[in-house]
Amino acid sequence: MLLLTVLTFPAAAAVQTTRLERSVRFWRHALPPLTTYLALEASSVADEKAWAAAHRSGAEAYRRAVDELGGFYVKTGQIIASRQDLFPSEYSKALAGLTDLVDPLPAAAVLEVVLRECGDVFDEFDETPLGAASVAQVHRAVYKGREVAVKVQRPGVEDLLLGDVRQLKQLAKLARGRTPVDYFVVFAEIEAQLADEFDFVKEAAAMTRIRQTLASNPPLVVPGVVDELSSRTVLVMDYVRGEPLSRFSTVPPKPVGLAVLGALTEAFGRCILGPGFFHADPHPGNLLVTETGELALIDYGQVKQISGKERATLGAIMIALANRTKSDQHPSGRPEQLLKIAHLATDLGVELDETRMPEGPAAVAIWLFDDATEVLPGGFENSELSPNSPAYALTSFPGDLVLVARASVLIKGLAARLGVRWSLAEKWAKIAAAQRVDNKVASVVGRVRFRSVRRLAASWVQGKLAALYRPLALAILERRTSWSPRTAAAAVLPPAASEDA
């Protein structure tokens, strides 16, 4: 069926613009508002009206760049549109329609890719896409009676998007010190993550792994993968019927919004503080409210793995934040409690201007993970847009945690839209405490297993097993090594003869 459809269409021959051409076109849009902002910053008479006019002009310029160039600029616009509490309202309004408004590929181009990668295997295949994004578009299909979603990568998109992100890094470098967040660090992390987003085999593995992490009492729906049909450029998965949060014309009804907040908070807490592997792009277009009222999380092209040490320190921060004792005298917690939080944040790599120490790192932790209405220590304000935001005082933020922070601020942004007080730390502290218990149990089990190995090693030394293995057994008893095929070989085989022999 697909073969006949492809043969009746001329081959798609879209010509990609070169990186240099796209660079010139991007800076044509970016330079005028950048110049305006720099002039206003240097002016001693600029007022709120002048800044509002500059924001409108800048937002319109970025929207024109997105409409003309697409690519990674669309993904950046999605982030801006979803964070009304982080960016000036002029930008959020101008970019609000970007999440689902990317022109789809011609049907012939899509079907050609699907035929090449999967063969003519689908009982049904809807040529009109369910949605089109900067990297790929998704079509509904039926495979062996199973309703599926088929994600098809846009030909040539990898080279295009990597060029785009480099232009945004250059713009962020020019704006360093003039924005509440060092966006150069953010874009550098996204650039590193972007390469994996073009490999749908990795995305399928990520989806399966997160689905397994949340398998016990799942807080949200993670689609299952059809492995036999998935490849680097095509991903076939369960079809989930639902409405993206980005398509809600107004703020979702409060019961729906609270259910979404609860599901997102639990899912990300379990993933980040558990295995440390999590979805790194939870913007409203990737969140579906299903027909049964459940929340589904789709698009696993951006994921992140953080280390065990980072997970343990993050968990300790959540517990310390949740256990603070607040009073009129100490609205953010007792000094010794704040100092502990500051030390933990510093251990993660959070650094501020020396004049804002020692409270600064604690203020960053509260700003990212606790109630947005709370007064911050050190005289900081809990608004990303305020010149007195702790983000302005940051001199270093760990690159590995940029996407943890992004997930946090997206969840807090939804809470702000709903007008509810929401503390991630309070919810995640319970997950962190449970994870500590699990880790202790695993450690005890590991020690029991090691004792069993030592007993077996003792029996080997006593001659109950072949003398050939005694060197390895002695090494285990002395805790110099652990079992592996390599250590076994090293223990029982003679050393290689030297060249002088």
CSV table of N, CA and C in Angstrom, one decimal, residues 104-249:
chain,number,residue,atom,x,y,z
A,104,PRO,N,4.6,20.5,8.1
A,104,PRO,CA,4.9,19.1,7.9
A,104,PRO,C,5.6,18.8,6.6
A,105,LEU,N,6.3,17.7,6.6
A,105,LEU,CA,7.0,17.2,5.4
A,105,LEU,C,5.9,16.8,4.4
A,106,PRO,N,6.2,16.8,3.1
A,106,PRO,CA,5.2,16.3,2.1
A,106,PRO,C,5.0,14.8,2.4
A,107,ALA,N,3.8,14.3,2.1
A,107,ALA,CA,3.5,12.9,2.4
A,107,ALA,C,4.5,11.9,1.7
A,108,ALA,N,4.9,12.3,0.4
A,108,ALA,CA,5.8,11.4,-0.4
A,108,ALA,C,7.1,11.2,0.3
A,109,ALA,N,7.6,12.3,0.9
A,109,ALA,CA,8.9,12.2,1.6
A,109,ALA,C,8.8,11.4,2.8
A,110,VAL,N,7.7,11.5,3.6
A,110,VAL,CA,7.5,10.6,4.8
A,110,VAL,C,7.4,9.2,4.4
A,111,LEU,N,6.6,8.9,3.4
A,111,LEU,CA,6.3,7.5,3.0
A,111,LEU,C,7.6,6.8,2.5
A,112,GLU,N,8.4,7.6,1.8
A,112,GLU,CA,9.7,7.1,1.3
A,112,GLU,C,10.6,6.6,2.4
A,113,VAL,N,10.7,7.4,3.5
A,113,VAL,CA,11.5,7.0,4.6
A,113,VAL,C,10.9,5.8,5.3
A,114,VAL,N,9.6,5.8,5.5
A,114,VAL,CA,9.0,4.6,6.2
A,114,VAL,C,9.1,3.3,5.4
A,115,LEU,N,9.0,3.4,4.1
A,115,LEU,CA,9.1,2.2,3.3
A,115,LEU,C,10.6,1.7,3.3
A,116,ARG,N,11.5,2.6,3.3
A,116,ARG,CA,12.9,2.2,3.3
A,116,ARG,C,13.3,1.5,4.7
A,117,GLU,N,12.8,2.1,5.7
A,117,GLU,CA,13.2,1.6,7.1
A,117,GLU,C,12.3,0.4,7.6
A,118,CYS,N,11.0,0.4,7.3
A,118,CYS,CA,10.1,-0.6,7.9
A,118,CYS,C,9.6,-1.6,6.8
A,119,GLY,N,9.6,-1.2,5.6
A,119,GLY,CA,8.9,-2.0,4.6
A,119,GLY,C,7.4,-1.7,4.6
A,120,ASP,N,6.7,-2.4,3.7
A,120,ASP,CA,5.2,-2.2,3.5
A,120,ASP,C,4.5,-3.1,4.5
A,121,VAL,N,4.5,-2.7,5.8
A,121,VAL,CA,4.0,-3.6,6.9
A,121,VAL,C,2.8,-3.0,7.6
A,122,PHE,N,2.4,-1.8,7.3
A,122,PHE,CA,1.3,-1.2,8.1
A,122,PHE,C,-0.1,-1.5,7.4
A,123,ASP,N,-1.1,-1.9,8.3
A,123,ASP,CA,-2.4,-2.1,7.8
A,123,ASP,C,-3.1,-0.8,7.4
A,124,GLU,N,-2.8,0.2,8.2
A,124,GLU,CA,-3.2,1.6,7.9
A,124,GLU,C,-2.1,2.6,8.2
A,125,PHE,N,-2.1,3.7,7.4
A,125,PHE,CA,-1.1,4.7,7.7
A,125,PHE,C,-1.7,6.1,7.3
A,126,ASP,N,-1.9,6.9,8.3
A,126,ASP,CA,-2.5,8.2,8.0
A,126,ASP,C,-1.5,9.2,7.5
A,127,GLU,N,-1.7,9.7,6.3
A,127,GLU,CA,-0.7,10.6,5.7
A,127,GLU,C,-0.6,12.0,6.4
A,128,THR,N,-1.7,12.4,7.0
A,128,THR,CA,-1.8,13.7,7.7
A,128,THR,C,-1.2,13.5,9.1
A,129,PRO,N,-0.1,14.2,9.4
A,129,PRO,CA,0.6,13.9,10.7
A,129,PRO,C,-0.2,14.4,11.9
A,130,LEU,N,0.0,13.7,13.0
A,130,LEU,CA,-0.6,14.1,14.3
A,130,LEU,C,0.0,15.4,14.8
A,131,GLY,N,1.3,15.5,14.5
A,131,GLY,CA,2.1,16.7,14.9
A,131,GLY,C,3.4,16.8,14.1
A,132,ALA,N,3.9,18.0,13.9
A,132,ALA,CA,5.2,18.2,13.3
A,132,ALA,C,6.1,19.0,14.1
A,133,ALA,N,7.3,18.6,14.4
A,133,ALA,CA,8.2,19.3,15.2
A,133,ALA,C,9.5,19.5,14.4
A,134,SER,N,10.5,20.2,15.1
A,134,SER,CA,11.7,20.5,14.3
A,134,SER,C,12.5,19.3,13.9
A,135,VAL,N,12.5,18.3,14.7
A,135,VAL,CA,13.3,17.1,14.4
A,135,VAL,C,12.5,16.1,13.6
A,136,ALA,N,11.3,15.9,13.9
A,136,ALA,CA,10.5,14.8,13.3
A,136,ALA,C,9.0,15.1,13.3
A,137,GLN,N,8.2,14.3,12.6
A,137,GLN,CA,6.8,14.4,12.7
A,137,GLN,C,6.2,13.0,12.9
A,138,VAL,N,5.0,13.0,13.5
A,138,VAL,CA,4.4,11.7,13.9
A,138,VAL,C,3.1,11.4,13.2
A,139,HIS,N,2.9,10.2,12.8
A,139,HIS,CA,1.7,9.7,12.0
A,139,HIS,C,1.1,8.6,12.8
A,140,ARG,N,-0.2,8.5,12.8
A,140,ARG,CA,-1.0,7.4,13.3
A,140,ARG,C,-1.0,6.3,12.3
A,141,ALA,N,-0.8,5.0,12.8
A,141,ALA,CA,-0.9,3.9,11.9
A,141,ALA,C,-1.4,2.7,12.6
A,142,VAL,N,-1.6,1.6,11.9
A,142,VAL,CA,-2.1,0.3,12.5
A,142,VAL,C,-1.1,-0.8,12.1
A,143,TYR,N,-0.5,-1.5,13.0
A,143,TYR,CA,0.4,-2.6,12.8
A,143,TYR,C,-0.1,-3.9,13.4
A,144,LYS,N,-0.4,-4.9,12.6
A,144,LYS,CA,-0.9,-6.1,13.2
A,144,LYS,C,-2.1,-5.9,14.1
A,145,GLY,N,-3.0,-5.0,13.8
A,145,GLY,CA,-4.1,-4.7,14.7
A,145,GLY,C,-3.8,-3.8,15.8
A,146,ARG,N,-2.6,-3.4,16.0
A,146,ARG,CA,-2.2,-2.6,17.1
A,146,ARG,C,-2.1,-1.1,16.7
A,147,GLU,N,-2.8,-0.2,17.3
A,147,GLU,CA,-2.7,1.2,17.0
A,147,GLU,C,-1.4,1.8,17.4
A,148,VAL,N,-0.6,2.4,16.5
A,148,VAL,CA,0.7,2.9,16.8
A,148,VAL,C,0.9,4.3,16.3
A,149,ALA,N,1.9,4.9,16.9
A,149,ALA,CA,2.4,6.2,16.4
A,149,ALA,C,3.7,6.0,15.7
A,150,VAL,N,3.9,6.6,14.5
A,150,VAL,CA,5.2,6.4,13.8
A,150,VAL,C,5.9,7.7,13.7
A,151,LYS,N,7.0,7.8,14.3
A,151,LYS,CA,7.8,9.1,14.3
A,151,LYS,C,8.9,9.0,13.2
A,152,VAL,N,8.8,10.0,12.3
A,152,VAL,CA,9.7,10.0,11.1
A,152,VAL,C,10.6,11.2,11.2
A,153,GLN,N,11.9,11.0,11.1
A,153,GLN,CA,12.9,12.1,11.2
A,153,GLN,C,12.9,12.8,9.8
A,154,ARG,N,13.0,14.1,9.9
A,154,ARG,CA,13.2,15.0,8.8
A,154,ARG,C,14.5,14.8,8.1
A,155,PRO,N,14.6,14.5,6.8
A,155,PRO,CA,15.9,14.3,6.1
A,155,PRO,C,16.7,15.6,6.2
A,156,GLY,N,18.0,15.4,6.6
A,156,GLY,CA,18.9,16.5,6.6
A,156,GLY,C,18.9,17.4,7.8
A,157,VAL,N,18.0,17.0,8.8
A,157,VAL,CA,17.8,17.9,9.9
A,157,VAL,C,19.0,18.0,10.9
A,158,GLU,N,19.8,16.9,11.0
A,158,GLU,CA,20.8,16.9,12.0
A,158,GLU,C,21.8,18.0,11.7
A,159,ASP,N,22.3,18.2,10.5
A,159,ASP,CA,23.3,19.2,10.2
A,159,ASP,C,22.7,20.6,10.4
A,160,LEU,N,21.4,20.8,10.1
A,160,LEU,CA,20.8,22.1,10.2
A,160,LEU,C,20.7,22.5,11.6
A,161,LEU,N,20.2,21.6,12.5
A,161,LEU,CA,20.0,22.0,13.9
A,161,LEU,C,21.3,22.2,14.7
A,162,LEU,N,22.3,21.5,14.4
A,162,LEU,CA,23.6,21.7,15.1
A,162,LEU,C,24.2,23.0,14.7
A,163,GLY,N,24.0,23.5,13.5
A,163,GLY,CA,24.4,24.8,13.1
A,163,GLY,C,23.6,25.9,13.8
A,164,ASP,N,22.3,25.7,14.0
A,164,ASP,CA,21.5,26.6,14.7
A,164,ASP,C,21.9,26.8,16.1
A,165,VAL,N,22.2,25.8,16.8
A,165,VAL,CA,22.5,25.9,18.3
A,165,VAL,C,23.8,26.6,18.4
A,166,ARG,N,24.7,26.5,17.5
A,166,ARG,CA,26.0,27.3,17.6
A,166,ARG,C,25.8,28.8,17.4
A,167,GLN,N,24.8,29.2,16.6
A,167,GLN,CA,24.5,30.6,16.5
A,167,GLN,C,23.9,31.1,17.8
A,168,LEU,N,23.0,30.3,18.5
A,168,LEU,CA,22.5,30.7,19.8
A,168,LEU,C,23.5,30.8,20.8
A,169,LYS,N,24.5,29.9,20.8
A,169,LYS,CA,25.6,30.0,21.7
A,169,LYS,C,26.4,31.3,21.6
A,170,GLN,N,26.6,31.7,20.4
A,170,GLN,CA,27.3,33.0,20.1
A,170,GLN,C,26.5,34.1,20.7
A,171,LEU,N,25.2,34.1,20.4
A,171,LEU,CA,24.3,35.2,21.0
A,171,LEU,C,24.4,35.2,22.5
A,172,ALA,N,24.3,34.0,23.1
A,172,ALA,CA,24.4,33.9,24.6
A,172,ALA,C,25.7,34.4,25.1
A,173,LYS,N,26.8,34.2,24.4
A,173,LYS,CA,28.1,34.7,24.8
A,173,LYS,C,28.1,36.2,24.8
A,174,LEU,N,27.5,36.8,23.8
A,174,LEU,CA,27.4,38.3,23.8
A,174,LEU,C,26.6,38.9,24.9
A,175,ALA,N,25.6,38.1,25.4
A,175,ALA,CA,24.7,38.5,26.4
A,175,ALA,C,25.1,38.2,27.8
A,176,ARG,N,26.3,37.5,28.0
A,176,ARG,CA,26.8,37.0,29.3
A,176,ARG,C,26.9,38.2,30.2
A,177,GLY,N,26.4,38.0,31.5
A,177,GLY,CA,26.4,39.1,32.5
A,177,GLY,C,25.3,40.0,32.4
A,178,ARG,N,24.4,39.9,31.4
A,178,ARG,CA,23.3,40.8,31.2
A,178,ARG,C,21.9,40.1,31.3
A,179,THR,N,22.0,38.8,31.5
A,179,THR,CA,20.8,38.0,31.7
A,179,THR,C,20.8,37.3,33.0
A,180,PRO,N,19.6,36.9,33.5
A,180,PRO,CA,19.5,36.2,34.8
A,180,PRO,C,20.1,34.8,34.9
A,181,VAL,N,20.3,34.2,33.7
A,181,VAL,CA,20.9,32.9,33.6
A,181,VAL,C,22.0,32.9,32.6
A,182,ASP,N,23.1,32.2,32.8
A,182,ASP,CA,24.2,32.1,31.8
A,182,ASP,C,23.7,31.2,30.7
A,183,TYR,N,23.0,31.7,29.7
A,183,TYR,CA,22.5,30.9,28.6
A,183,TYR,C,23.5,30.2,27.8
A,184,PHE,N,24.7,30.6,27.8
A,184,PHE,CA,25.8,30.0,27.1
A,184,PHE,C,26.0,28.5,27.6
A,185,VAL,N,26.0,28.4,29.0
A,185,VAL,CA,26.1,27.1,29.6
A,185,VAL,C,24.9,26.2,29.2
A,186,VAL,N,23.7,26.8,29.2
A,186,VAL,CA,22.5,26.1,28.8
A,186,VAL,C,22.6,25.6,27.4
A,187,PHE,N,23.0,26.4,26.5
A,187,PHE,CA,23.0,26.0,25.1
A,187,PHE,C,24.2,25.0,24.8
A,188,ALA,N,25.2,25.1,25.6
A,188,ALA,CA,26.3,24.1,25.4
A,188,ALA,C,25.9,22.8,25.9
A,189,GLU,N,25.1,22.7,27.0
A,189,GLU,CA,24.6,21.4,27.4
A,189,GLU,C,23.6,20.9,26.4
A,190,ILE,N,22.7,21.7,25.9
A,190,ILE,CA,21.7,21.3,24.9
A,190,ILE,C,22.4,20.8,23.6
A,191,GLU,N,23.5,21.4,23.2
A,191,GLU,CA,24.3,21.0,22.1
A,191,GLU,C,24.8,19.6,22.3
A,192,ALA,N,25.3,19.3,23.5
A,192,ALA,CA,25.9,18.0,23.8
A,192,ALA,C,24.8,16.9,23.7
A,193,GLN,N,23.6,17.3,24.2
A,193,GLN,CA,22.5,16.4,24.2
A,193,GLN,C,21.9,16.2,22.8
A,194,LEU,N,22.0,17.2,22.0
A,194,LEU,CA,21.3,17.2,20.7
A,194,LEU,C,21.7,16.0,19.8
A,195,ALA,N,23.0,15.6,19.8
A,195,ALA,CA,23.5,14.6,18.9
A,195,ALA,C,22.7,13.3,19.1
A,196,ASP,N,22.3,12.9,20.4
A,196,ASP,CA,21.6,11.7,20.6
A,196,ASP,C,20.1,11.8,20.1
A,197,GLU,N,19.6,13.0,20.0
A,197,GLU,CA,18.2,13.2,19.6
A,197,GLU,C,18.0,12.8,18.2
A,198,PHE,N,19.0,12.6,17.4
A,198,PHE,CA,18.8,12.2,16.0
A,198,PHE,C,18.9,10.7,15.8
A,199,ASP,N,19.2,10.0,16.9
A,199,ASP,CA,19.2,8.5,16.8
A,199,ASP,C,18.0,7.9,17.6
A,200,PHE,N,17.0,7.5,16.8
A,200,PHE,CA,15.8,7.0,17.4
A,200,PHE,C,16.0,5.6,18.1
A,201,VAL,N,17.1,4.9,17.8
A,201,VAL,CA,17.3,3.7,18.5
A,201,VAL,C,17.6,4.0,19.9
A,202,LYS,N,18.4,5.1,20.2
A,202,LYS,CA,18.7,5.5,21.5
A,202,LYS,C,17.4,6.0,22.2
A,203,GLU,N,16.6,6.7,21.4
A,203,GLU,CA,15.4,7.2,22.0
A,203,GLU,C,14.5,6.1,22.5
A,204,ALA,N,14.4,5.0,21.6
A,204,ALA,CA,13.6,3.9,22.0
A,204,ALA,C,14.1,3.2,23.3
A,205,ALA,N,15.4,3.1,23.4
A,205,ALA,CA,16.0,2.5,24.6
A,205,ALA,C,15.7,3.4,25.8
A,206,ALA,N,15.8,4.7,25.6
A,206,ALA,CA,15.5,5.7,26.7
A,206,ALA,C,14.0,5.5,27.2
A,207,MET,N,13.1,5.5,26.2
A,207,MET,CA,11.7,5.3,26.6
A,207,MET,C,11.5,4.0,27.3
A,208,THR,N,12.1,3.0,26.9
A,208,THR,CA,11.9,1.7,27.6
A,208,THR,C,12.5,1.7,29.0
A,209,ARG,N,13.6,2.4,29.2
A,209,ARG,CA,14.2,2.4,30.5
A,209,ARG,C,13.4,3.2,31.4
A,210,ILE,N,12.9,4.4,31.0
A,210,ILE,CA,12.1,5.2,31.9
A,210,ILE,C,10.7,4.5,32.2
A,211,ARG,N,10.2,3.8,31.2
A,211,ARG,CA,9.0,3.1,31.4
A,211,ARG,C,9.2,2.0,32.5
A,212,GLN,N,10.4,1.4,32.5
A,212,GLN,CA,10.7,0.4,33.5
A,212,GLN,C,10.8,1.0,34.9
A,213,THR,N,11.5,2.2,34.9
A,213,THR,CA,11.7,2.9,36.2
A,213,THR,C,10.3,3.2,36.9
A,214,LEU,N,9.3,3.6,36.1
A,214,LEU,CA,8.0,4.0,36.6
A,214,LEU,C,7.0,2.9,36.6
A,215,ALA,N,7.4,1.6,36.3
A,215,ALA,CA,6.5,0.5,36.1
A,215,ALA,C,5.6,0.3,37.3
A,216,SER,N,6.2,0.4,38.5
A,216,SER,CA,5.4,0.2,39.8
A,216,SER,C,4.6,1.4,40.1
A,217,ASN,N,3.3,1.3,40.1
A,217,ASN,CA,2.4,2.4,40.3
A,217,ASN,C,2.8,3.6,39.4
A,218,PRO,N,2.7,3.5,38.1
A,218,PRO,CA,3.2,4.6,37.2
A,218,PRO,C,2.4,5.8,37.4
A,219,PRO,N,3.0,7.0,37.7
A,219,PRO,CA,2.3,8.3,37.8
A,219,PRO,C,1.8,8.8,36.5
A,220,LEU,N,2.4,8.4,35.4
A,220,LEU,CA,2.0,8.8,34.1
A,220,LEU,C,2.2,7.8,33.1
A,221,VAL,N,1.7,8.0,31.9
A,221,VAL,CA,1.8,7.0,30.8
A,221,VAL,C,3.1,7.2,30.0
A,222,VAL,N,3.9,6.1,29.8
A,222,VAL,CA,5.0,6.2,28.9
A,222,VAL,C,4.7,5.1,27.8
A,223,PRO,N,4.7,5.5,26.5
A,223,PRO,CA,4.3,4.6,25.5
A,223,PRO,C,5.3,3.4,25.4
A,224,GLY,N,4.8,2.3,25.0
A,224,GLY,CA,5.7,1.1,24.7
A,224,GLY,C,6.2,1.2,23.3
A,225,VAL,N,7.4,0.6,23.1
A,225,VAL,CA,8.1,0.7,21.8
A,225,VAL,C,7.9,-0.6,21.0
A,226,VAL,N,7.7,-0.5,19.7
A,226,VAL,CA,7.7,-1.6,18.8
A,226,VAL,C,9.1,-1.8,18.2
A,227,ASP,N,9.9,-2.6,18.9
A,227,ASP,CA,11.3,-2.7,18.6
A,227,ASP,C,11.6,-3.1,17.2
A,228,GLU,N,10.9,-4.1,16.7
A,228,GLU,CA,11.2,-4.7,15.4
A,228,GLU,C,11.0,-3.7,14.2
A,229,LEU,N,10.3,-2.6,14.5
A,229,LEU,CA,10.1,-1.6,13.4
A,229,LEU,C,10.9,-0.4,13.6
A,230,SER,N,11.6,-0.2,14.7
A,230,SER,CA,12.3,1.0,15.0
A,230,SER,C,13.7,1.0,14.5
A,231,SER,N,14.2,2.2,14.0
A,231,SER,CA,15.5,2.3,13.5
A,231,SER,C,16.1,3.7,13.8
A,232,ARG,N,17.2,4.1,13.3
A,232,ARG,CA,17.8,5.4,13.6
A,232,ARG,C,16.9,6.6,13.2
A,233,THR,N,16.1,6.4,12.1
A,233,THR,CA,15.3,7.5,11.6
A,233,THR,C,13.8,7.3,11.7
A,234,VAL,N,13.4,6.1,12.2
A,234,VAL,CA,11.9,5.8,12.4
A,234,VAL,C,11.7,5.2,13.7
A,235,LEU,N,10.8,5.7,14.5
A,235,LEU,CA,10.4,5.1,15.8
A,235,LEU,C,9.0,4.8,15.8
A,236,VAL,N,8.6,3.5,16.1
A,236,VAL,CA,7.2,3.1,16.2
A,236,VAL,C,6.9,2.7,17.6
A,237,MET,N,5.8,3.3,18.1
A,237,MET,CA,5.5,3.1,19.5
A,237,MET,C,3.9,3.1,19.7
A,238,ASP,N,3.5,2.8,20.9
A,238,ASP,CA,2.0,2.8,21.2
A,238,ASP,C,1.4,4.2,20.9
A,239,TYR,N,0.3,4.2,20.3
A,239,TYR,CA,-0.4,5.5,20.1
A,239,TYR,C,-1.2,5.9,21.3
A,240,VAL,N,-1.0,7.1,21.8
A,240,VAL,CA,-1.7,7.6,23.0
A,240,VAL,C,-2.7,8.7,22.6
A,241,ARG,N,-4.0,8.5,22.8
A,241,ARG,CA,-5.0,9.5,22.5
A,241,ARG,C,-5.0,10.5,23.6
A,242,GLY,N,-4.8,11.8,23.3
A,242,GLY,CA,-4.9,12.8,24.3
A,242,GLY,C,-4.7,14.2,23.7
A,243,GLU,N,-4.8,15.2,24.5
A,243,GLU,CA,-4.7,16.6,24.1
A,243,GLU,C,-3.5,17.2,24.7
A,244,PRO,N,-2.5,17.7,23.9
A,244,PRO,CA,-1.3,18.4,24.5
A,244,PRO,C,-1.7,19.6,25.4
A,245,LEU,N,-1.0,19.7,26.5
A,245,LEU,CA,-1.2,20.9,27.3
A,245,LEU,C,-1.0,22.2,26.5
A,246,SER,N,-0.2,22.2,25.5
A,246,SER,CA,0.1,23.4,24.7
A,246,SER,C,-1.2,23.8,23.9
A,247,ARG,N,-2.1,22.9,23.8
A,247,ARG,CA,-3.3,23.3,23.0
A,247,ARG,C,-4.5,23.8,23.9
A,248,PHE,N,-4.3,23.8,25.2
A,248,PHE,CA,-5.3,24.3,26.1
A,248,PHE,C,-5.3,25.8,25.9
A,249,SER,N,-6.5,26.4,25.5
A,249,SER,CA,-6.6,27.8,25.1
A,249,SER,C,-6.4,28.7,26.4
